[in-house]
Amino acid sequence: MTANEYFESIYSLDPRKIAERYKFLGEGISRKVYALNEDLVVKVAKGSEGIYQNSVEHYVFTHADNNFRKYLCPIIWFKPRLLIMKRAVSFKKITRSRFVDLRTIRPEPNSLNEINYYTSKFFLYYNDIRSAGSWGKLADENVLIDYGCTNAFGDYYYDFIFSFLRY
């Protein structure tokens, strides 16, 4: 079975079957996250908001240049209802802090400015970007694992963009 066939087989499952077969890692307001294995997670939309957040993450990841993509946990496969991403250890398991310090989250000297620039460019919700739950550790690098929440303008922007895209 190819990787795509494997991902399609997961996509064909009812969300209850996914919950039965895979280890539950956590959930947000609009998505549940399960471990497919030690290397991958699947984010399952609970409804239209989860579909929106999966779509935003996919859009950001596929439209980010390499300078920003280095901050993002890689997306491996996408359909609006399901998003498959590399598995990182959530900062929620590492720290008790509610927020991370964006000045020190990455070793790059200009990381704060870059993160702020791209957060603005992609209309991401700033408090979500600085939330400890939005970050994880992957191969000894701190990466954003949750970047699908947008600011008020982003809601309009992505609604407009997604009205033209067909997934």
PDB file of C-alpha atoms in Angstrom:
ATOM      1  CA  MET A   1       0.000   0.000   0.000  1.00  0.00           C
ATOM      2  CA  THR A   2       1.362   3.406  -0.959  1.00  0.00           C
ATOM      3  CA  ALA A   3       1.381   6.301   1.487  1.00  0.00           C
ATOM      4  CA  ASN A   4      -1.445   7.963  -0.426  1.00  0.00           C
ATOM      5  CA  GLU A   5      -3.532   4.774  -0.327  1.00  0.00           C
ATOM      6  CA  TYR A   6      -2.910   4.534   3.416  1.00  0.00           C
ATOM      7  CA  PHE A   7      -3.998   8.147   3.952  1.00  0.00           C
ATOM      8  CA  GLU A   8      -7.064   7.640   1.745  1.00  0.00           C
ATOM      9  CA  SER A   9      -7.991   4.573   3.807  1.00  0.00           C
ATOM     10  CA  ILE A  10      -7.882   6.702   6.963  1.00  0.00           C
ATOM     11  CA  TYR A  11      -9.930   9.376   5.222  1.00  0.00           C
ATOM     12  CA  SER A  12     -12.586   6.798   4.358  1.00  0.00           C
ATOM     13  CA  LEU A  13     -13.086   5.984   8.051  1.00  0.00           C
ATOM     14  CA  ASP A  14     -15.895   7.421  10.108  1.00  0.00           C
ATOM     15  CA  PRO A  15     -14.535   9.679  12.889  1.00  0.00           C
ATOM     16  CA  ARG A  16     -15.711   7.096  15.456  1.00  0.00           C
ATOM     17  CA  LYS A  17     -13.596   4.425  13.745  1.00  0.00           C
ATOM     18  CA  ILE A  18     -10.585   6.725  13.832  1.00  0.00           C
ATOM     19  CA  ALA A  19     -11.200   7.192  17.571  1.00  0.00           C
ATOM     20  CA  GLU A  20     -11.342   3.402  18.033  1.00  0.00           C
ATOM     21  CA  ARG A  21      -8.213   2.630  16.024  1.00  0.00           C
ATOM     22  CA  TYR A  22      -5.808   5.398  16.955  1.00  0.00           C
ATOM     23  CA  LYS A  23      -4.473   6.860  20.184  1.00  0.00           C
ATOM     24  CA  PHE A  24      -6.202  10.083  21.182  1.00  0.00           C
ATOM     25  CA  LEU A  25      -3.673  12.856  21.860  1.00  0.00           C
ATOM     26  CA  GLY A  26      -5.906  15.839  22.506  1.00  0.00           C
ATOM     27  CA  GLU A  27      -8.400  18.263  21.079  1.00  0.00           C
ATOM     28  CA  GLY A  28      -9.155  21.887  20.562  1.00  0.00           C
ATOM     29  CA  ILE A  29     -12.408  23.672  19.967  1.00  0.00           C
ATOM     30  CA  SER A  30     -12.791  22.350  16.435  1.00  0.00           C
ATOM     31  CA  ARG A  31     -10.469  19.366  15.921  1.00  0.00           C
ATOM     32  CA  LYS A  32      -9.388  16.116  17.560  1.00  0.00           C
ATOM     33  CA  VAL A  33      -5.826  14.843  17.196  1.00  0.00           C
ATOM     34  CA  TYR A  34      -4.828  11.179  17.051  1.00  0.00           C
ATOM     35  CA  ALA A  35      -1.463   9.472  16.722  1.00  0.00           C
ATOM     36  CA  LEU A  36      -1.284   7.343  13.591  1.00  0.00           C
ATOM     37  CA  ASN A  37       2.122   6.093  14.717  1.00  0.00           C
ATOM     38  CA  GLU A  38       5.274   7.489  16.327  1.00  0.00           C
ATOM     39  CA  ASP A  39       5.865   9.808  13.357  1.00  0.00           C
ATOM     40  CA  LEU A  40       2.448  11.088  12.253  1.00  0.00           C
ATOM     41  CA  VAL A  41      -0.754  12.570  13.652  1.00  0.00           C
ATOM     42  CA  VAL A  42      -4.142  13.087  12.082  1.00  0.00           C
ATOM     43  CA  LYS A  43      -6.233  16.164  12.836  1.00  0.00           C
ATOM     44  CA  VAL A  44      -9.921  15.356  12.441  1.00  0.00           C
ATOM     45  CA  ALA A  45     -12.369  18.207  11.961  1.00  0.00           C
ATOM     46  CA  LYS A  46     -15.332  18.150  14.343  1.00  0.00           C
ATOM     47  CA  GLY A  47     -17.356  20.342  11.996  1.00  0.00           C
ATOM     48  CA  SER A  48     -17.103  23.343   9.698  1.00  0.00           C
ATOM     49  CA  GLU A  49     -14.692  25.228  12.001  1.00  0.00           C
ATOM     50  CA  GLY A  50     -12.310  22.258  11.986  1.00  0.00           C
ATOM     51  CA  ILE A  51     -12.529  22.033   8.211  1.00  0.00           C
ATOM     52  CA  TYR A  52     -11.702  25.751   8.111  1.00  0.00           C
ATOM     53  CA  GLN A  53      -8.693  25.350  10.438  1.00  0.00           C
ATOM     54  CA  ASN A  54      -7.363  22.342   8.505  1.00  0.00           C
ATOM     55  CA  SER A  55      -7.742  24.329   5.293  1.00  0.00           C
ATOM     56  CA  VAL A  56      -5.957  27.374   6.739  1.00  0.00           C
ATOM     57  CA  GLU A  57      -3.053  25.241   7.968  1.00  0.00           C
ATOM     58  CA  HIS A  58      -2.762  23.606   4.560  1.00  0.00           C
ATOM     59  CA  TYR A  59      -2.930  26.973   2.787  1.00  0.00           C
ATOM     60  CA  VAL A  60      -0.297  28.524   5.052  1.00  0.00           C
ATOM     61  CA  PHE A  61       2.033  25.534   4.746  1.00  0.00           C
ATOM     62  CA  THR A  62       1.759  25.351   0.951  1.00  0.00           C
ATOM     63  CA  HIS A  63       2.074  29.124   0.457  1.00  0.00           C
ATOM     64  CA  ALA A  64       4.835  29.811   2.973  1.00  0.00           C
ATOM     65  CA  ASP A  65       8.326  30.384   1.691  1.00  0.00           C
ATOM     66  CA  ASN A  66      11.186  28.365   3.164  1.00  0.00           C
ATOM     67  CA  ASN A  67      11.977  31.185   5.575  1.00  0.00           C
ATOM     68  CA  PHE A  68       8.628  30.676   7.322  1.00  0.00           C
ATOM     69  CA  ARG A  69       8.128  26.997   6.591  1.00  0.00           C
ATOM     70  CA  LYS A  70      11.058  26.184   8.891  1.00  0.00           C
ATOM     71  CA  TYR A  71       8.816  27.288  11.785  1.00  0.00           C
ATOM     72  CA  LEU A  72       5.923  25.036  10.726  1.00  0.00           C
ATOM     73  CA  CYS A  73       5.344  21.395  11.504  1.00  0.00           C
ATOM     74  CA  PRO A  74       5.172  19.743   8.071  1.00  0.00           C
ATOM     75  CA  ILE A  75       1.842  18.699   6.613  1.00  0.00           C
ATOM     76  CA  ILE A  76       2.111  15.360   4.842  1.00  0.00           C
ATOM     77  CA  TRP A  77      -1.402  14.931   3.433  1.00  0.00           C
ATOM     78  CA  PHE A  78      -4.552  17.009   3.340  1.00  0.00           C
ATOM     79  CA  LYS A  79      -8.240  16.923   2.661  1.00  0.00           C
ATOM     80  CA  PRO A  80     -10.404  19.467   4.464  1.00  0.00           C
ATOM     81  CA  ARG A  81     -11.873  16.961   6.930  1.00  0.00           C
ATOM     82  CA  LEU A  82      -8.487  15.370   7.738  1.00  0.00           C
ATOM     83  CA  LEU A  83      -4.983  16.729   7.904  1.00  0.00           C
ATOM     84  CA  ILE A  84      -1.957  14.483   8.423  1.00  0.00           C
ATOM     85  CA  MET A  85       1.075  16.123   9.961  1.00  0.00           C
ATOM     86  CA  LYS A  86       4.420  15.064  11.367  1.00  0.00           C
ATOM     87  CA  ARG A  87       4.167  14.182  15.036  1.00  0.00           C
ATOM     88  CA  ALA A  88       5.807  16.633  17.432  1.00  0.00           C
ATOM     89  CA  VAL A  89       5.764  16.617  21.227  1.00  0.00           C
ATOM     90  CA  SER A  90       3.363  19.341  22.330  1.00  0.00           C
ATOM     91  CA  PHE A  91       4.720  22.055  24.584  1.00  0.00           C
ATOM     92  CA  LYS A  92       1.698  21.339  26.790  1.00  0.00           C
ATOM     93  CA  LYS A  93       3.607  18.230  27.852  1.00  0.00           C
ATOM     94  CA  ILE A  94       6.869  20.152  28.328  1.00  0.00           C
ATOM     95  CA  THR A  95       5.833  23.342  30.138  1.00  0.00           C
ATOM     96  CA  ARG A  96       3.178  24.609  32.499  1.00  0.00           C
ATOM     97  CA  SER A  97       3.348  28.067  30.932  1.00  0.00           C
ATOM     98  CA  ARG A  98       0.324  29.205  29.010  1.00  0.00           C
ATOM     99  CA  PHE A  99       2.399  31.133  26.489  1.00  0.00           C
ATOM    100  CA  VAL A 100       5.838  30.779  24.920  1.00  0.00           C
ATOM    101  CA  ASP A 101       8.372  33.562  24.598  1.00  0.00           C
ATOM    102  CA  LEU A 102       8.542  34.166  20.859  1.00  0.00           C
ATOM    103  CA  ARG A 103      11.890  35.917  21.331  1.00  0.00           C
ATOM    104  CA  THR A 104      13.507  32.680  22.501  1.00  0.00           C
ATOM    105  CA  ILE A 105      11.360  29.935  20.980  1.00  0.00           C
ATOM    106  CA  ARG A 106      13.817  29.507  18.110  1.00  0.00           C
ATOM    107  CA  PRO A 107      17.590  30.026  17.876  1.00  0.00           C
ATOM    108  CA  GLU A 108      17.517  32.245  14.785  1.00  0.00           C
ATOM    109  CA  PRO A 109      18.519  35.812  15.729  1.00  0.00           C
ATOM    110  CA  ASN A 110      15.587  37.306  13.806  1.00  0.00           C
ATOM    111  CA  SER A 111      12.961  34.701  14.734  1.00  0.00           C
ATOM    112  CA  LEU A 112      10.653  37.090  16.610  1.00  0.00           C
ATOM    113  CA  ASN A 113      10.495  39.490  13.664  1.00  0.00           C
ATOM    114  CA  GLU A 114      10.007  36.630  11.190  1.00  0.00           C
ATOM    115  CA  ILE A 115       7.264  34.990  13.238  1.00  0.00           C
ATOM    116  CA  ASN A 116       5.508  38.339  13.693  1.00  0.00           C
ATOM    117  CA  TYR A 117       5.826  39.153   9.985  1.00  0.00           C
ATOM    118  CA  TYR A 118       4.370  35.846   8.822  1.00  0.00           C
ATOM    119  CA  THR A 119       1.677  35.852  11.494  1.00  0.00           C
ATOM    120  CA  SER A 120       0.565  39.183  10.053  1.00  0.00           C
ATOM    121  CA  LYS A 121       1.040  38.121   6.413  1.00  0.00           C
ATOM    122  CA  PHE A 122      -1.163  35.041   6.835  1.00  0.00           C
ATOM    123  CA  PHE A 123      -3.640  36.801   9.182  1.00  0.00           C
ATOM    124  CA  LEU A 124      -3.036  34.302  11.976  1.00  0.00           C
ATOM    125  CA  TYR A 125      -4.405  34.916  15.443  1.00  0.00           C
ATOM    126  CA  TYR A 126      -1.441  36.206  17.446  1.00  0.00           C
ATOM    127  CA  ASN A 127      -2.516  34.853  20.843  1.00  0.00           C
ATOM    128  CA  ASP A 128      -2.824  31.408  19.303  1.00  0.00           C
ATOM    129  CA  ILE A 129       0.674  31.655  17.815  1.00  0.00           C
ATOM    130  CA  ARG A 130       2.162  32.487  21.199  1.00  0.00           C
ATOM    131  CA  SER A 131       0.148  29.796  22.991  1.00  0.00           C
ATOM    132  CA  ALA A 132       2.259  26.929  24.371  1.00  0.00           C
ATOM    133  CA  GLY A 133      -0.292  24.487  22.944  1.00  0.00           C
ATOM    134  CA  SER A 134       0.437  25.735  19.426  1.00  0.00           C
ATOM    135  CA  TRP A 135       4.096  24.714  19.614  1.00  0.00           C
ATOM    136  CA  GLY A 136       5.833  21.365  19.683  1.00  0.00           C
ATOM    137  CA  LYS A 137       9.267  19.846  19.493  1.00  0.00           C
ATOM    138  CA  LEU A 138      10.146  17.917  16.325  1.00  0.00           C
ATOM    139  CA  ALA A 139      13.679  16.577  15.831  1.00  0.00           C
ATOM    140  CA  ASP A 140      15.032  18.990  18.462  1.00  0.00           C
ATOM    141  CA  GLU A 141      13.434  22.004  16.746  1.00  0.00           C
ATOM    142  CA  ASN A 142      10.542  24.043  18.108  1.00  0.00           C
ATOM    143  CA  VAL A 143       7.805  24.208  15.474  1.00  0.00           C
ATOM    144  CA  LEU A 144       4.251  25.462  15.238  1.00  0.00           C
ATOM    145  CA  ILE A 145       1.907  22.486  15.394  1.00  0.00           C
ATOM    146  CA  ASP A 146      -1.323  24.496  15.401  1.00  0.00           C
ATOM    147  CA  TYR A 147      -1.478  27.404  12.984  1.00  0.00           C
ATOM    148  CA  GLY A 148      -5.029  27.272  11.669  1.00  0.00           C
ATOM    149  CA  CYS A 149      -6.642  29.985  13.788  1.00  0.00           C
ATOM    150  CA  THR A 150      -6.997  33.360  12.089  1.00  0.00           C
ATOM    151  CA  ASN A 151      -7.652  36.927  13.187  1.00  0.00           C
ATOM    152  CA  ALA A 152     -10.887  38.721  12.281  1.00  0.00           C
ATOM    153  CA  PHE A 153      -9.568  39.928   8.920  1.00  0.00           C
ATOM    154  CA  GLY A 154      -8.206  36.444   8.206  1.00  0.00           C
ATOM    155  CA  ASP A 155     -11.683  35.000   8.613  1.00  0.00           C
ATOM    156  CA  TYR A 156     -12.880  37.157   5.700  1.00  0.00           C
ATOM    157  CA  TYR A 157      -9.713  36.633   3.680  1.00  0.00           C
ATOM    158  CA  TYR A 158      -9.754  32.845   3.878  1.00  0.00           C
ATOM    159  CA  ASP A 159     -13.510  32.629   3.322  1.00  0.00           C
ATOM    160  CA  PHE A 160     -12.892  34.552   0.099  1.00  0.00           C
ATOM    161  CA  ILE A 161      -9.856  32.435  -0.906  1.00  0.00           C
ATOM    162  CA  PHE A 162     -11.585  29.143  -0.103  1.00  0.00           C
ATOM    163  CA  SER A 163     -14.635  30.127  -2.144  1.00  0.00           C
ATOM    164  CA  PHE A 164     -12.385  29.780  -5.226  1.00  0.00           C
ATOM    165  CA  LEU A 165     -10.419  26.691  -4.207  1.00  0.00           C
ATOM    166  CA  ARG A 166     -11.804  23.222  -4.697  1.00  0.00           C
ATOM    167  CA  TYR A 167     -10.459  20.562  -2.436  1.00  0.00           C
TER     168      TYR A 167
END
